[in-house]
Amino acid sequence: MIKVMLADDEDLVRSGLRTILTSAGDIEVVAEADDGLHVADLARQHRPHVALLDIRMRSADGLFALRRLRALPEPPKVAMLTTFDVDEYVTEALRIGASGFLLKDTEPAVLIRAVRDLAAGGAVLDPGVAARVLSQVADGERAAEPARRLLASLSEREREVVGLIGQGLSNAEIGSALHLSEATVKGYVSAVLGKIGAVNRVQAALVAYRGGLIA
């Protein structure tokens, strides 16, 4: 079972997320918090694989909780939840070490797939806002030339794959766009991450943005 922790100051939101996730059969919500103060303590107690954190909460926000989680010996993979298309808190969360972000109105099937991807060590980017958030993260960073050199080391197909990662597409969606099997896409993604030295899809997406693969 994939163990998930939820942190959101709206009871209705937590209830909806819990209902969606537990319907998957292989996901269990093991802890919930209505602010960021107790998130790290709950993580120590329940050892979730994945944490979904609302960015803006009472008492202590998602960034406070994320910093506390990142300081744990074995932190869960974290995705930030937001209702905003572009939120300055999201860009800061990615800098701190979040593995991605999701809009609160994400489709149930997409949410479940995102949790599974996170538990497997991946990262998630909501395709609706990926390019704009990445542009804010990279803004002012003089990294275009190094990114171009990294992208130049890839094959044409690998550049196509990393460009689609930068748009927030899942492996299945990339496979559909390129007429490849999901297993083949996984192989390409693994190869791309290794070649460009990216730890996860978020970092690969940043390379794609800085190198000009996505606008």
XYZ file of N, CA and C in Angstrom:
645
model
N 0.834 -1.205 0.000
C 0.000 0.000 0.000
C 0.872 1.260 0.000
N 0.423 2.250 -0.732
C 1.090 3.542 -0.739
C 0.475 4.373 0.382
N 1.301 4.789 1.322
C 0.821 5.569 2.462
C 0.928 7.062 2.158
N -0.186 7.772 2.342
C -0.255 9.179 1.982
C -0.653 10.017 3.194
N -0.047 11.177 3.314
C -0.436 12.157 4.318
C -1.018 13.379 3.612
N -2.123 13.919 4.135
C -2.772 15.094 3.569
C -2.664 16.252 4.554
N -2.374 17.446 4.041
C -2.370 18.637 4.878
C -3.098 19.749 4.135
N -4.249 20.127 4.658
C -5.054 21.186 4.061
C -5.972 21.728 5.150
N -6.148 23.041 5.195
C -6.954 23.604 6.278
C -8.452 23.592 5.993
N -8.853 23.024 4.866
C -10.274 22.897 4.555
C -10.695 21.428 4.690
N -11.609 21.174 5.619
C -12.061 19.804 5.858
C -12.630 19.173 4.598
N -13.386 19.962 3.838
C -14.029 19.434 2.639
C -12.995 18.994 1.606
N -11.922 19.758 1.473
C -10.868 19.396 0.521
C -10.197 18.086 0.944
N -9.863 17.988 2.229
C -9.231 16.749 2.710
C -10.155 15.558 2.513
N -11.435 15.749 2.798
C -12.397 14.664 2.632
C -12.465 14.219 1.180
N -12.494 15.178 0.257
C -12.546 14.838 -1.158
C -11.300 14.112 -1.626
N -10.145 14.597 -1.199
C -8.894 13.936 -1.572
C -8.837 12.517 -1.010
N -9.259 12.371 0.256
C -9.242 11.051 0.891
C -10.145 10.078 0.132
N -11.337 10.529 -0.222
C -12.273 9.672 -0.944
C -11.702 9.217 -2.278
N -11.116 10.153 -3.006
C -10.533 9.822 -4.320
C -9.383 8.832 -4.165
N -8.481 9.127 -3.250
C -7.268 8.307 -3.139
C -7.571 6.902 -2.622
N -8.421 6.796 -1.619
C -8.705 5.471 -1.064
C -9.501 4.608 -2.030
N -10.162 5.235 -3.001
C -10.907 4.462 -3.995
C -9.979 3.679 -4.919
N -8.694 4.042 -4.920
C -7.746 3.391 -5.829
C -7.438 1.958 -5.423
N -7.587 1.662 -4.135
C -7.326 0.303 -3.669
C -5.912 0.068 -3.177
N -4.929 0.745 -3.787
C -3.541 0.555 -3.380
C -2.992 1.772 -2.651
N -3.878 2.710 -2.259
C -3.468 3.927 -1.572
C -4.224 4.042 -0.253
N -3.505 4.348 0.803
C -4.093 4.509 2.129
C -3.712 5.878 2.683
N -4.686 6.643 3.126
C -4.421 7.919 3.788
C -4.178 7.636 5.269
N -2.938 7.812 5.699
C -2.561 7.403 7.058
C -2.530 8.563 8.042
N -2.538 9.803 7.550
C -2.479 10.952 8.456
C -3.035 12.177 7.755
N -3.638 13.073 8.562
C -4.181 14.324 8.040
C -3.857 15.451 9.012
N -3.632 16.640 8.446
C -3.371 17.821 9.260
C -4.126 19.001 8.673
N -4.563 19.926 9.554
C -5.274 21.105 9.061
C -4.404 22.353 9.090
N -3.117 22.195 9.405
C -2.146 23.272 9.265
C -0.765 22.652 9.120
N 0.244 23.493 8.948
C 1.580 22.967 8.709
C 2.389 22.671 9.950
N 1.854 23.022 11.122
C 2.637 22.890 12.350
C 2.981 21.451 12.700
N 2.035 20.552 12.508
C 2.202 19.187 12.999
C 2.545 18.186 11.903
N 2.796 18.669 10.702
C 3.046 17.772 9.573
C 4.276 16.901 9.803
N 5.371 17.499 10.236
C 6.607 16.724 10.422
C 6.435 15.673 11.515
N 5.747 16.041 12.606
C 5.514 15.077 13.688
C 4.661 13.908 13.195
N 3.652 14.196 12.395
C 2.814 13.135 11.841
C 3.616 12.246 10.899
N 4.518 12.850 10.150
C 5.341 12.066 9.230
C 6.266 11.119 9.995
N 6.820 11.591 11.093
C 7.671 10.711 11.918
C 6.860 9.539 12.466
N 5.631 9.819 12.832
C 4.790 8.788 13.441
C 4.273 7.780 12.432
N 3.840 8.249 11.264
C 3.156 7.381 10.306
C 4.004 6.974 9.105
N 5.124 7.644 8.889
C 6.046 7.329 7.799
C 5.346 7.198 6.444
N 4.677 8.242 6.000
C 4.025 8.190 4.689
C 5.052 8.155 3.561
N 4.660 7.560 2.455
C 5.511 7.583 1.270
C 5.361 8.895 0.508
N 4.155 9.472 0.585
C 3.823 10.676 -0.170
C 3.076 11.648 0.740
N 3.394 12.934 0.603
C 2.653 13.967 1.322
C 2.109 14.977 0.311
N 0.828 15.289 0.442
C 0.203 16.321 -0.377
C -0.079 17.507 0.533
N 0.574 18.633 0.269
C 0.514 19.787 1.162
C -0.143 20.978 0.479
N -1.157 21.514 1.128
C -1.720 22.782 0.663
C -0.665 23.863 0.879
N -0.515 24.744 -0.086
C 0.495 25.790 0.047
C 0.103 26.814 1.102
N -1.157 27.214 1.115
C -1.594 28.260 2.028
C -2.505 27.676 3.094
N -2.002 27.639 4.328
C -2.780 27.110 5.444
C -2.656 28.049 6.637
N -3.588 27.906 7.575
C -3.541 28.694 8.795
C -2.359 28.258 9.661
N -1.934 29.136 10.548
C -0.884 28.880 11.544
C 0.486 28.696 10.909
N 0.620 27.710 10.061
C 1.890 27.490 9.370
C 1.566 26.961 7.980
N 2.175 27.560 6.962
C 1.806 27.199 5.601
C 2.549 25.969 5.097
N 2.297 25.628 3.839
C 2.906 24.441 3.256
C 4.407 24.538 3.114
N 4.934 25.737 2.941
C 6.385 25.895 2.827
C 7.071 25.585 4.153
N 6.462 26.035 5.250
C 6.989 25.691 6.580
C 7.002 24.176 6.748
N 5.885 23.534 6.406
C 5.791 22.080 6.541
C 6.799 21.370 5.644
N 6.964 21.880 4.424
C 7.904 21.261 3.485
C 9.325 21.321 4.023
N 9.724 22.465 4.557
C 11.075 22.577 5.122
C 11.281 21.583 6.256
N 10.274 21.439 7.103
C 10.374 20.475 8.216
C 10.467 19.052 7.690
N 9.690 18.737 6.671
C 9.730 17.388 6.102
C 11.080 17.097 5.453
N 11.622 18.081 4.727
C 12.896 17.879 4.037
C 14.032 17.649 5.017
N 13.856 18.071 6.268
C 14.897 17.879 7.281
C 14.851 16.496 7.922
N 13.811 15.716 7.630
C 13.700 14.376 8.207
C 14.714 13.432 7.556
N 15.154 12.390 8.282
C 16.106 11.429 7.705
C 15.574 10.740 6.454
N 14.287 10.400 6.452
C 13.667 9.760 5.294
C 12.371 10.500 4.950
N 12.485 11.644 4.306
C 11.278 12.439 4.024
C 10.420 11.800 2.957
N 9.112 12.013 3.038
C 8.234 11.538 1.959
C 8.421 12.395 0.716
N 7.975 11.884 -0.409
C 7.914 12.699 -1.607
C 6.749 13.667 -1.445
N 6.966 14.913 -1.806
C 5.975 15.949 -1.533
C 5.502 16.603 -2.821
N 4.188 16.721 -2.955
C 3.593 17.545 -4.006
C 2.769 18.626 -3.332
N 2.880 19.837 -3.842
C 2.140 20.959 -3.286
C 0.793 21.084 -3.989
N -0.229 21.429 -3.226
C -1.578 21.616 -3.748
C -1.901 23.102 -3.801
N -2.471 23.564 -4.900
C -2.833 24.961 -5.027
C -4.095 25.109 -5.855
N -4.823 26.185 -5.604
C -5.994 26.502 -6.424
C -5.650 27.570 -7.441
N -4.412 28.050 -7.409
C -4.009 29.159 -8.265
C -3.253 28.652 -9.478
N -3.517 29.265 -10.623
C -2.806 28.885 -11.842
C -1.310 29.083 -11.691
N -0.917 30.232 -11.177
C 0.493 30.499 -10.908
C 0.570 31.124 -9.531
N 1.326 30.527 -8.665
C 1.427 30.963 -7.290
C 2.902 31.076 -6.938
N 3.294 32.240 -6.410
C 4.711 32.431 -6.088
C 5.200 31.415 -5.068
N 4.280 30.893 -4.263
C 4.658 29.899 -3.279
C 5.090 28.592 -3.960
N 4.511 28.296 -5.114
C 4.858 27.068 -5.833
C 6.314 27.084 -6.248
N 6.760 28.218 -6.791
C 8.143 28.292 -7.250
C 9.110 28.141 -6.090
N 8.789 28.728 -4.948
C 9.637 28.571 -3.774
C 9.644 27.120 -3.304
N 8.487 26.470 -3.373
C 8.404 25.067 -2.964
C 9.304 24.184 -3.830
N 9.341 24.441 -5.125
C 10.206 23.654 -6.006
C 11.670 23.885 -5.669
N 12.019 25.111 -5.307
C 13.400 25.389 -4.916
C 13.770 24.639 -3.639
N 12.824 24.570 -2.703
C 13.099 23.900 -1.425
C 13.269 22.403 -1.614
N 12.544 21.825 -2.573
C 12.695 20.394 -2.791
C 11.412 19.624 -3.001
N 10.304 20.333 -3.249
C 9.067 19.623 -3.582
C 9.252 18.864 -4.891
N 8.565 17.747 -5.006
C 8.663 16.926 -6.211
C 7.614 17.294 -7.248
N 6.941 18.416 -7.046
C 5.990 18.866 -8.040
C 4.816 19.586 -7.422
N 3.800 19.834 -8.237
C 2.619 20.527 -7.775
C 1.404 20.046 -8.539
N 0.256 20.167 -7.894
C -1.017 19.770 -8.489
C -2.059 20.824 -8.162
N -2.925 21.095 -9.112
C -4.064 21.954 -8.822
C -5.104 21.148 -8.044
N -5.828 21.816 -7.158
C -6.799 21.106 -6.329
C -7.954 20.531 -7.136
N -8.188 21.069 -8.312
C -9.275 20.535 -9.134
C -8.773 19.508 -10.154
N -7.593 18.923 -9.873
C -7.066 17.867 -10.729
C -8.057 16.716 -10.838
N -8.196 16.150 -12.019
C -9.098 15.019 -12.223
C -8.699 13.852 -11.316
N -9.679 13.106 -10.767
C -9.363 11.999 -9.854
C -8.343 11.006 -10.402
N -8.496 10.600 -11.661
C -7.563 9.623 -12.226
C -6.152 10.187 -12.293
N -6.040 11.485 -12.589
C -4.729 12.129 -12.660
C -4.107 12.222 -11.274
N -4.923 12.531 -10.273
C -4.436 12.605 -8.898
C -3.899 11.256 -8.435
N -4.647 10.204 -8.689
C -4.212 8.862 -8.291
C -2.918 8.485 -8.990
N -2.838 8.763 -10.286
C -1.610 8.446 -11.030
C -0.432 9.253 -10.494
N -0.691 10.509 -10.120
C 0.377 11.356 -9.596
C 0.932 10.790 -8.295
N 0.057 10.330 -7.410
C 0.503 9.748 -6.140
C 1.325 8.492 -6.398
N 0.885 7.676 -7.326
C 1.654 6.473 -7.662
C 3.022 6.835 -8.229
N 3.065 7.849 -9.084
C 4.340 8.289 -9.654
C 5.271 8.813 -8.568
N 4.725 9.588 -7.641
C 5.533 10.113 -6.542
C 6.090 8.988 -5.680
N 5.238 8.018 -5.347
C 5.674 6.897 -4.523
C 6.774 6.084 -5.191
N 6.756 6.084 -6.520
C 7.768 5.338 -7.269
C 9.048 6.139 -7.472
N 9.086 7.347 -6.896
C 10.292 8.153 -7.003
C 10.243 9.208 -8.079
N 9.092 9.368 -8.713
C 8.973 10.342 -9.785
C 8.596 11.722 -9.274
N 8.227 12.577 -10.201
C 7.797 13.926 -9.877
C 6.590 14.261 -10.743
N 5.805 15.243 -10.305
C 4.587 15.584 -11.037
C 4.533 17.072 -11.319
N 4.080 17.399 -12.506
C 3.894 18.784 -12.919
C 2.520 18.903 -13.541
N 1.683 19.772 -13.013
C 0.380 19.956 -13.629
C 0.580 20.573 -15.007
N 0.122 19.893 -16.067
C 0.392 20.386 -17.423
C -0.223 21.740 -17.718
N -1.272 22.109 -17.000
C -1.924 23.377 -17.275
C -1.095 24.591 -16.928
N -0.158 24.430 -16.012
C 0.611 25.590 -15.556
C 2.109 25.339 -15.542
N 2.544 24.213 -16.051
C 3.951 23.831 -15.958
C 4.889 24.890 -16.529
N 4.644 25.320 -17.749
C 5.577 26.245 -18.401
C 5.683 27.562 -17.643
N 4.530 28.071 -17.148
C 4.569 29.355 -16.455
C 5.288 29.271 -15.124
N 5.071 28.179 -14.389
C 5.762 28.020 -13.112
C 7.254 27.823 -13.339
N 7.602 26.997 -14.325
C 9.015 26.766 -14.609
C 9.704 28.054 -15.026
N 8.993 28.906 -15.752
C 9.600 30.163 -16.173
C 9.907 31.037 -14.968
N 9.062 30.983 -13.939
C 9.314 31.758 -12.731
C 10.489 31.183 -11.949
N 10.570 29.842 -11.885
C 11.672 29.211 -11.163
C 13.005 29.569 -11.805
N 13.033 29.562 -13.130
C 14.281 29.800 -13.844
C 14.578 31.272 -14.066
N 13.635 32.139 -13.754
C 13.796 33.555 -14.037
C 15.038 34.111 -13.354
N 15.864 34.763 -14.119
C 17.057 35.382 -13.567
C 18.233 34.442 -13.411
N 18.052 33.157 -13.657
C 19.157 32.217 -13.525
C 19.878 32.113 -14.868
N 21.170 32.363 -14.848
C 21.931 32.369 -16.094
C 22.380 30.942 -16.395
N 21.426 30.143 -16.870
C 21.700 28.718 -17.060
C 21.356 28.241 -18.463
N 21.108 29.172 -19.382
C 20.674 28.766 -20.710
C 21.746 27.968 -21.447
N 22.974 28.454 -21.447
C 24.025 27.779 -22.213
C 24.340 26.386 -21.658
N 24.510 26.212 -20.348
C 24.711 24.853 -19.824
C 23.563 23.912 -20.172
N 22.328 24.439 -20.127
C 21.166 23.610 -20.462
C 21.207 23.203 -21.931
N 21.592 24.134 -22.798
C 21.678 23.801 -24.222
C 22.729 22.726 -24.472
N 23.829 22.812 -23.735
C 24.878 21.784 -23.902
C 24.368 20.423 -23.463
N 23.614 20.393 -22.376
C 23.046 19.130 -21.909
C 22.078 18.570 -22.942
N 21.228 19.423 -23.481
C 20.248 18.967 -24.467
C 20.922 18.511 -25.750
N 22.055 19.123 -26.078
C 22.783 18.733 -27.291
C 23.341 17.321 -27.192
N 23.496 16.812 -25.965
C 24.023 15.457 -25.777
C 22.956 14.385 -26.003
N 21.714 14.814 -26.163
C 20.604 13.881 -26.322
C 20.323 13.618 -27.797
N 19.727 12.475 -28.064
C 19.262 12.177 -29.411
C 18.016 13.009 -29.699
N 17.606 13.048 -30.946
C 16.418 13.820 -31.304
C 15.192 13.315 -30.553
N 15.041 11.999 -30.451
C 13.903 11.428 -29.735
C 13.957 11.774 -28.256
N 15.151 11.721 -27.673
C 15.291 12.057 -26.254
C 14.945 13.516 -26.003
N 15.301 14.402 -26.925
C 14.923 15.813 -26.779
C 13.412 15.983 -26.873
N 12.775 15.200 -27.733
C 11.314 15.252 -27.802
C 10.707 14.840 -26.462
N 11.268 13.788 -25.881
C 10.750 13.290 -24.607
C 10.921 14.326 -23.501
N 12.111 14.915 -23.398
C 12.334 15.877 -22.315
C 11.495 17.139 -22.532
N 11.235 17.492 -23.792
C 10.361 18.623 -24.056
C 8.943 18.366 -23.578
N 8.464 17.156 -23.761
C 7.117 16.802 -23.313
C 7.056 16.668 -21.797
N 8.149 16.216 -21.190
C 8.223 16.226 -19.724
C 8.048 17.655 -19.228
N 8.711 18.590 -19.923
C 8.621 19.988 -19.535
C 7.230 20.564 -19.656
N 6.402 19.951 -20.476
C 5.012 20.400 -20.609
C 4.100 19.752 -19.571
N 4.671 18.884 -18.737
C 3.898 18.256 -17.677
C 3.213 16.968 -18.051
N 3.585 16.381 -19.189
C 2.923 15.153 -19.638
C 3.435 13.939 -18.870
N 2.539 12.996 -18.622
C 2.903 11.724 -17.994
C 3.542 10.811 -19.029
N 4.091 9.685 -18.579
C 4.679 8.727 -19.513
C 3.649 8.232 -20.524
N 2.438 7.966 -20.054
C 1.394 7.485 -20.955
C 1.056 8.534 -22.004
N 0.983 9.803 -21.586
C 0.659 10.876 -22.518
C 1.792 11.111 -23.513
N 3.034 10.979 -23.041
C 4.178 11.104 -23.952
C 4.149 9.973 -24.977
N 3.845 8.759 -24.512
C 3.742 7.627 -25.420
C 2.696 7.846 -26.488
N 1.561 8.406 -26.090
C 0.500 8.675 -27.053
C 0.930 9.729 -28.067
N 1.621 10.766 -27.595
C 2.045 11.843 -28.487
C 3.109 11.382 -29.484
N 3.973 10.459 -29.040
C 5.090 10.019 -29.888
C 4.857 8.636 -30.494
N 3.692 8.062 -30.243
C 3.343 6.730 -30.762
C 4.345 5.667 -30.265
N 4.597 5.729 -28.956
C 5.497 4.777 -28.310
C 4.762 4.088 -27.169
N 5.214 2.896 -26.797
C 4.631 2.222 -25.644
C 5.080 2.939 -24.370
N 4.299 2.778 -23.310
C 4.667 3.411 -22.044
C 5.989 2.864 -21.529
N 6.228 1.571 -21.740
C 7.490 0.969 -21.300
C 8.675 1.595 -22.040
N 8.503 1.851 -23.326
C 9.571 2.487 -24.102
C 9.827 3.904 -23.602
N 8.752 4.626 -23.295
C 8.899 5.984 -22.778
C 9.649 5.956 -21.447
N 9.327 5.019 -20.577
C 10.031 4.910 -19.298
C 11.523 4.750 -19.519
N 11.883 3.951 -20.530
C 13.289 3.767 -20.847
C 13.936 5.067 -21.294
N 13.230 5.810 -22.128
C 13.752 7.099 -22.588
C 13.899 8.081 -21.420
N 12.888 8.121 -20.561
C 12.934 9.046 -19.427
C 14.128 8.725 -18.532
N 14.336 7.453 -18.242
C 15.467 7.046 -17.416
C 16.785 7.454 -18.056
N 16.899 7.239 -19.359
C 18.126 7.594 -20.073
C 18.348 9.101 -20.062
N 17.273 9.862 -20.282
C 17.382 11.318 -20.315
C 17.825 11.856 -18.958
N 17.202 11.375 -17.882
C 17.569 11.851 -16.550
C 19.044 11.595 -16.278
N 19.521 10.414 -16.669
C 20.922 10.088 -16.456
C 21.857 10.977 -17.257
N 21.520 11.228 -18.502
C 22.399 12.013 -19.376
C 22.495 13.470 -18.960
N 21.405 14.042 -18.477
C 21.436 15.464 -18.124
C 21.665 15.674 -16.629
N 21.824 14.584 -15.880
C 22.105 14.694 -14.457
C 20.941 15.187 -13.633
N 19.733 14.873 -14.064
C 18.540 15.306 -13.342
C 18.094 14.227 -12.365
N 17.713 14.634 -11.180
C 17.259 13.690 -10.169
C 15.829 13.250 -10.443
N 15.009 14.158 -10.975
C 13.610 13.834 -11.213
C 13.075 14.636 -12.395
N 11.797 14.475 -12.664
C 11.176 15.109 -13.830
C 11.128 16.634 -13.696
N 11.025 17.133 -12.464
C 11.017 18.577 -12.277
C 12.324 19.181 -12.762
N 13.438 18.569 -12.371
C 14.738 19.074 -12.809
C 14.896 18.935 -14.322
N 14.408 17.846 -14.883
C 14.468 17.675 -16.340
C 13.648 18.756 -17.032
N 12.492 19.087 -16.470
C 11.652 20.123 -17.046
C 12.341 21.480 -17.009
N 13.072 21.756 -15.938
C 13.806 23.012 -15.842
C 14.886 23.090 -16.922
N 15.577 21.979 -17.169
C 16.584 21.952 -18.229
C 15.917 22.222 -19.577
N 14.752 21.608 -19.799
C 14.027 21.810 -21.051
C 13.642 23.277 -21.214
N 13.186 23.904 -20.139
C 12.803 25.310 -20.218
C 14.006 26.193 -20.481
N 15.063 25.999 -19.687
C 16.250 26.851 -19.825
C 16.909 26.669 -21.187
N 16.839 25.448 -21.726
C 17.473 25.183 -22.990
C 16.631 25.556 -24.196
N 15.413 26.077 -23.940
C 14.583 26.575 -25.022
C 13.683 25.551 -25.687
N 13.541 24.361 -25.098
C 12.665 23.359 -25.687
C 11.198 23.704 -25.498
N 10.895 24.442 -24.432
C 9.521 24.880 -24.195
C 9.528 26.375 -23.986
N 8.473 27.032 -24.426
C 8.413 28.487 -24.368
C 7.963 28.957 -22.998
